[in-house]
């Protein structure tokens, strides 16, 4: 679906500054239907790579192919048509503040020259799909962050894209809202088979929905492959660091291998785990901790084991409900 071949991207020197080489010979293959996570620290080149995928930037050398077309070589009309098939959502939503939810979602359909009746029907379907039918006439300023991102998703899907690019789409959201947006993206993926490309600095996002991933550092891809294999056996120091940082505050657990995690919780929060164990094929095993009567509550370590999918769900549900961290 997407092939990035030996792409280099340099930005010309600004005054008193040097030329910036944002991408240094990046090659990448994303198959149709993949949910592909691109992880990296700030400045690693993730956004530049994403902008190349939808033709907002052109490579200094190398080629970017999307659905068999070399994006950087398309004439403007062809590029416009190709971009209708590549949706994008953003960290800060990029909604039109003077338009209602309905009008925001209608916007790309208007640009594509669709008839009013077709637009109205399509917008109704999209509103329903993202759960915002009741808020169709609200303005973005009247919505929560999660609702704004739902508008962003509906708008991005308006022209039935084959690819959805997500630029830190959950980074401005709280953990609970993040989980609900990731769930929505996963459902849309299951229903449509759309190819999703997510850039993020959060491994918890990758763990929640991606099947493949690439780790970027200094304009290069330093590790790439199946999420399960990389989480099990990370090779590059940057990947290892990301996995270590995983969930300190955001996703409540570290995946030891897919289907296993270790969490640390307050002793008096154990009943929450009991309830989860009653409703899911999952086991919790106490592995450590001390009872000292500490004023802020004693903590215990718990090993979580089960089907990967269930473990992910449980970690997401724990998120926010149980104060936890990994050592
Ligand atoms: N338009 C631009 N002009 C000049 N330099 C740029 C431009 N866009 C990005 N860069 C530089 O390219 C490098 C990669 O930036 P990029 O935004 O792609 O990284 P990133 O991994 O997405 O980081 P972040 O998460 O902070 O957005 C950085 O050094 C950045 O300063």
Coordinates of C-alpha atoms and ligand atoms in Angstrom, one line a residue:
X1 CA 0.0 0.0 0.0
X2 CA 2.8 2.4 1.0
X3 CA 6.4 2.2 0.0
X4 CA 9.0 4.7 1.1
X5 CA 12.2 4.1 -0.8
X6 CA 15.5 5.5 0.4
X7 CA 14.0 8.9 1.2
X8 CA 16.1 11.8 2.3
X9 CA 14.6 15.1 3.2
X10 CA 16.6 18.2 3.8
X11 CA 15.1 21.6 4.8
X12 CA 17.1 24.6 3.6
X13 CA 19.1 26.6 6.1
X14 CA 17.2 29.4 7.9
X15 CA 19.1 32.5 8.7
X16 CA 22.2 31.8 10.9
X17 CA 21.3 28.1 10.9
X18 CA 22.4 25.0 9.1
X19 CA 20.6 22.8 6.6
X20 CA 18.4 20.3 8.5
X21 CA 18.4 16.7 7.3
X22 CA 15.2 15.5 8.8
X23 CA 15.2 12.1 7.0
X24 CA 18.3 10.2 6.1
X25 CA 17.7 7.3 3.7
X26 CA 14.4 6.0 5.1
X27 CA 12.9 2.9 3.6
X28 CA 9.6 1.5 4.8
X29 CA 6.8 -0.8 3.5
X30 CA 3.3 -0.6 4.9
X31 CA 0.8 -3.3 3.7
X32 CA -2.8 -2.7 3.0
X33 CA -4.8 -3.1 6.2
X34 CA -1.8 -2.7 8.5
X35 CA -2.1 -0.6 11.6
X36 CA 1.4 0.8 11.6
X37 CA 2.9 2.7 14.4
X38 CA 5.8 5.1 14.0
X39 CA 7.5 5.9 17.3
X40 CA 10.2 8.3 18.0
X41 CA 11.3 11.1 20.2
X42 CA 10.7 14.7 19.3
X43 CA 12.7 15.7 16.2
X44 CA 13.2 12.1 15.1
X45 CA 11.5 12.9 11.7
X46 CA 8.1 11.3 12.3
X47 CA 6.0 14.3 11.2
X48 CA 8.2 14.9 8.1
X49 CA 7.7 11.2 7.1
X50 CA 3.9 11.5 7.5
X51 CA 3.8 14.8 5.5
X52 CA 5.7 13.0 2.7
X53 CA 3.0 10.2 2.7
X54 CA 0.2 12.7 1.8
X55 CA 2.3 14.9 -0.5
X56 CA 2.4 17.9 1.8
X57 CA 6.2 17.6 1.4
X58 CA 8.3 16.2 -1.4
X59 CA 11.4 14.1 -0.8
X60 CA 14.8 15.6 -1.5
X61 CA 15.8 12.2 -2.9
X62 CA 14.1 8.8 -3.0
X63 CA 10.5 8.0 -3.7
X64 CA 7.2 7.7 -1.9
X65 CA 4.6 5.4 -3.4
X66 CA 1.0 5.2 -2.2
X67 CA -1.3 2.7 -3.8
X68 CA 1.1 2.4 -6.7
X69 CA 1.4 6.1 -7.4
X70 CA 4.5 8.1 -6.8
X71 CA 3.1 10.9 -4.7
X72 CA 5.8 13.4 -5.3
X73 CA 5.5 13.1 -9.1
X74 CA 1.8 13.6 -9.4
X75 CA 0.5 16.7 -11.2
X76 CA -1.6 18.9 -9.0
X77 CA -5.0 17.6 -10.1
X78 CA -3.9 14.0 -9.7
X79 CA -2.4 14.8 -6.3
X80 CA -5.6 16.4 -5.2
X81 CA -7.5 13.2 -6.1
X82 CA -4.9 11.0 -4.5
X83 CA -5.1 13.0 -1.3
X84 CA -8.8 12.5 -1.1
X85 CA -8.0 8.8 -0.5
X86 CA -5.5 9.7 2.3
X87 CA -7.3 11.0 5.4
X88 CA -5.4 12.7 8.2
X89 CA -6.1 13.5 11.8
X90 CA -4.1 15.7 14.0
X91 CA -3.1 16.2 17.7
X92 CA -4.9 19.6 17.8
X93 CA -7.8 18.5 15.6
X94 CA -7.4 21.4 13.0
X95 CA -11.2 21.9 12.9
X96 CA -12.9 25.0 11.4
X97 CA -14.1 26.9 14.4
X98 CA -16.7 28.9 12.7
X99 CA -18.4 25.8 11.3
X100 CA -20.6 23.4 13.1
X101 CA -19.8 19.7 13.6
X102 CA -22.0 18.8 10.6
X103 CA -20.4 21.6 8.4
X104 CA -16.9 20.5 9.4
X105 CA -17.5 16.9 8.3
X106 CA -19.2 18.2 5.1
X107 CA -16.2 20.3 4.2
X108 CA -14.1 17.7 2.3
X109 CA -17.2 16.5 0.5
X110 CA -17.9 20.1 -0.7
X111 CA -14.3 20.4 -1.8
X112 CA -14.7 17.1 -3.7
X113 CA -17.7 18.7 -5.5
X114 CA -20.3 16.3 -4.2
X115 CA -24.1 17.1 -4.5
X116 CA -25.9 18.5 -1.4
X117 CA -28.1 15.5 -1.0
X118 CA -25.2 13.1 -1.1
X119 CA -23.3 15.3 1.3
X120 CA -26.2 15.3 3.8
X121 CA -26.6 11.6 3.7
X122 CA -22.9 10.9 4.0
X123 CA -22.5 13.3 6.9
X124 CA -25.4 11.6 8.8
X125 CA -23.7 8.2 8.4
X126 CA -20.4 9.6 9.6
X127 CA -22.0 11.4 12.6
X128 CA -23.6 8.2 13.6
X129 CA -20.4 6.2 13.2
X130 CA -18.4 8.5 15.5
X131 CA -21.3 8.8 18.0
X132 CA -21.9 12.5 17.5
X133 CA -25.4 12.6 15.9
X134 CA -26.7 14.5 18.9
X135 CA -24.0 17.2 18.6
X136 CA -24.3 17.8 14.8
X137 CA -25.2 21.5 15.3
X138 CA -22.7 22.2 18.0
X139 CA -19.5 24.3 17.3
X140 CA -16.1 22.8 18.0
X141 CA -15.6 25.1 21.0
X142 CA -18.6 23.5 22.7
X143 CA -17.1 20.0 22.5
X144 CA -14.7 18.0 24.7
X145 CA -11.3 17.0 23.3
X146 CA -12.5 13.5 22.6
X147 CA -15.5 14.8 20.7
X148 CA -13.3 17.2 18.7
X149 CA -11.2 14.2 17.7
X150 CA -14.3 12.3 16.7
X151 CA -15.2 15.2 14.4
X152 CA -11.6 15.0 13.0
X153 CA -12.0 11.3 12.3
X154 CA -15.4 11.7 10.7
X155 CA -14.1 14.5 8.5
X156 CA -11.0 12.4 7.6
X157 CA -13.2 9.5 6.5
X158 CA -15.6 11.6 4.5
X159 CA -14.2 10.6 1.1
X160 CA -13.7 6.9 2.0
X161 CA -10.0 7.0 2.2
X162 CA -7.8 3.9 1.8
X163 CA -5.3 5.3 4.3
X164 CA -5.7 7.2 7.5
X165 CA -2.7 9.1 8.8
X166 CA -2.8 9.9 12.5
X167 CA -0.4 12.6 13.7
X168 CA -0.1 12.2 17.5
X169 CA -3.9 12.0 17.4
X170 CA -4.3 11.1 21.1
X171 CA -1.5 13.1 22.6
X172 CA -3.7 15.9 23.7
X173 CA -6.3 13.6 25.3
X174 CA -6.5 12.1 28.8
X175 CA -6.0 8.3 29.1
X176 CA -9.6 7.4 29.2
X177 CA -10.4 9.4 26.1
X178 CA -7.3 8.1 24.4
X179 CA -8.6 4.6 25.0
X180 CA -12.0 5.4 23.5
X181 CA -10.5 7.1 20.4
X182 CA -8.2 4.1 19.8
X183 CA -11.2 1.8 20.2
X184 CA -13.0 3.8 17.6
X185 CA -10.1 3.7 15.2
X186 CA -9.8 -0.1 15.7
X187 CA -13.5 -0.6 15.0
X188 CA -13.3 1.5 11.8
X189 CA -10.3 -0.5 10.7
X190 CA -12.2 -3.8 11.3
X191 CA -15.2 -2.5 9.4
X192 CA -13.4 -1.0 6.4
X193 CA -10.0 -2.6 6.2
X194 CA -8.5 0.9 6.1
X195 CA -4.7 1.2 6.4
X196 CA -3.8 3.2 9.5
X197 CA -0.5 4.9 10.1
X198 CA 0.0 6.4 13.5
X199 CA 2.8 8.5 14.7
X200 CA 3.2 8.7 18.4
X201 CA 5.7 8.9 21.2
X202 CA 3.7 6.6 23.3
X203 CA 4.3 2.9 23.2
X204 CA 1.0 2.3 25.0
X205 CA -0.7 3.5 21.8
X206 CA 1.3 1.1 19.7
X207 CA 0.6 -1.7 22.1
X208 CA -3.2 -0.9 22.1
X209 CA -3.8 -1.1 18.4
X210 CA -0.8 -1.6 16.0
X211 CA 0.3 -4.8 14.4
X212 CA 3.5 -3.4 13.0
X213 CA 5.8 -0.6 14.0
X214 CA 8.9 1.4 13.2
X215 CA 11.1 3.2 15.7
X216 CA 12.8 6.4 14.4
X217 CA 15.8 8.3 15.8
X218 CA 17.9 11.0 14.2
X219 CA 16.0 10.8 10.8
X220 CA 16.5 7.1 10.5
X221 CA 14.4 4.0 11.1
X222 CA 16.4 2.1 13.7
X223 CA 14.0 -0.8 14.2
X224 CA 11.0 -2.1 12.3
X225 CA 8.8 -5.1 12.4
X226 CA 5.8 -6.9 14.0
X227 CA 4.7 -5.2 17.3
X228 CA 4.6 -8.5 19.1
X229 CA 8.1 -9.5 18.1
X230 CA 9.6 -6.1 19.0
X231 CA 7.9 -5.9 22.4
X232 CA 9.1 -9.4 23.1
X233 CA 12.7 -8.9 22.0
X234 CA 13.6 -5.2 21.3
X235 CA 17.0 -4.8 19.6
X236 CA 17.8 -1.1 19.5
X237 CA 18.6 0.9 22.6
X238 CA 16.0 3.5 21.7
X239 CA 13.3 0.9 21.4
X240 CA 14.4 -0.6 24.8
X241 CA 14.2 2.9 26.3
X242 CA 10.7 3.4 24.9
X243 CA 9.6 0.1 26.3
X244 CA 11.0 1.0 29.7
X245 CA 9.2 4.3 29.8
X246 CA 6.0 2.5 28.8
X247 CA 3.1 3.2 31.1
X248 CA 4.8 5.0 34.0
X249 CA 1.8 7.2 34.1
X250 CA -0.2 6.4 31.1
X251 CA -1.2 2.9 30.5
X252 CA -0.8 1.1 33.8
X253 CA 1.5 -1.7 33.0
X254 CA 4.5 -3.0 31.2
X255 CA 4.1 -5.8 28.7
X256 CA 6.6 -8.5 29.5
X257 CA 5.5 -10.4 26.4
X258 CA 2.2 -10.0 24.6
X259 CA -0.4 -11.4 26.9
X260 CA 1.5 -10.6 30.0
X261 CA 2.1 -7.4 32.0
X262 CA 3.4 -6.4 35.4
X263 CA 1.6 -3.6 37.2
X264 CA 2.0 -2.0 40.6
X265 CA -1.0 -0.9 42.6
X266 CA -2.1 0.3 46.0
X267 CA -3.1 -2.6 48.3
X268 CA -6.6 -1.2 48.8
X269 CA -7.2 -1.3 45.0
X270 CA -7.0 -5.1 44.8
X271 CA -10.8 -5.5 44.7
X272 CA -10.8 -3.8 41.3
X273 CA -8.6 -6.6 40.0
X274 CA -10.9 -9.2 41.6
X275 CA -13.9 -7.8 39.6
X276 CA -11.9 -7.8 36.4
X277 CA -10.8 -11.4 37.0
X278 CA -14.4 -12.4 37.4
X279 CA -15.5 -11.0 34.1
X280 CA -12.5 -11.9 31.9
X281 CA -10.3 -14.9 31.1
X282 CA -7.4 -13.4 32.8
X283 CA -5.3 -14.1 35.9
X284 CA -3.6 -11.7 38.4
X285 CA -0.8 -13.1 40.5
X286 CA 0.7 -11.2 43.3
X287 CA 4.5 -11.1 42.8
X288 CA 5.8 -8.7 45.4
X289 CA 5.3 -5.7 47.7
X290 CA 5.6 -4.8 51.3
X291 CA 3.0 -4.2 54.0
X292 CA 4.5 -1.4 56.1
X293 CA 1.4 0.6 57.0
X294 CA 2.8 3.5 55.0
X295 CA 0.7 6.6 55.2
X296 CA 0.1 6.9 51.4
X297 CA -0.9 3.2 51.1
X298 CA 1.2 0.1 50.7
X299 CA 1.8 -1.1 47.1
X300 CA 1.9 -4.5 45.6
X301 CA 3.2 -5.8 42.3
X302 CA 0.8 -7.9 40.3
X303 CA 1.6 -10.1 37.2
X304 CA -1.2 -10.1 34.6
X305 CA -1.6 -13.1 32.3
X306 CA -4.1 -13.9 29.5
X307 CA -4.9 -13.5 25.9
X308 CA -3.0 -10.4 24.5
X309 CA -6.3 -8.7 23.5
X310 CA -7.7 -9.2 27.0
X311 CA -4.6 -8.0 28.7
X312 CA -4.6 -4.8 26.6
X313 CA -8.3 -4.2 27.4
X314 CA -7.7 -4.7 31.1
X315 CA -4.7 -2.3 31.1
X316 CA -6.8 0.3 29.3
X317 CA -9.6 -0.2 31.8
X318 CA -7.3 0.1 34.7
X319 CA -6.0 3.3 33.3
X320 CA -7.2 6.1 35.5
X321 CA -9.0 3.8 37.9
X322 CA -6.0 2.2 39.5
X323 CA -3.0 4.2 40.4
X324 CA -0.2 2.0 39.2
X325 CA 3.3 2.1 37.9
X326 CA 6.0 -0.2 36.8
X327 CA 9.4 -0.3 38.5
Ligands
LIG1 N1 9.6 23.0 7.8 C1 10.8 22.8 8.4 N2 11.8 23.6 8.2 C2 13.0 23.4 8.8 N3 13.2 22.3 9.6 C3 12.2 21.5 9.9 C4 10.9 21.7 9.3 N4 10.1 20.7 9.7 C5 10.9 19.9 10.5 N5 12.1 20.4 10.6 C6 13.2 19.8 11.4 O1 13.3 18.4 11.0 C7 13.6 17.6 12.1 C8 12.5 16.5 12.2 O2 11.3 17.1 12.5 P1 9.9 16.4 12.6 O3 8.9 17.4 13.0 O4 9.7 15.6 11.4 O5 10.2 15.4 13.9 P2 9.2 14.7 14.8 O6 9.8 13.3 15.1 O7 7.8 14.7 14.2 O8 9.2 15.6 16.1 P3 7.9 16.2 16.9 O9 7.3 15.0 17.6 O10 8.5 17.2 17.8 O11 7.0 16.8 15.9 C9 13.7 18.5 13.3 O12 15.1 18.8 13.5 C10 12.9 19.7 12.9 O13 13.4 20.8 13.5

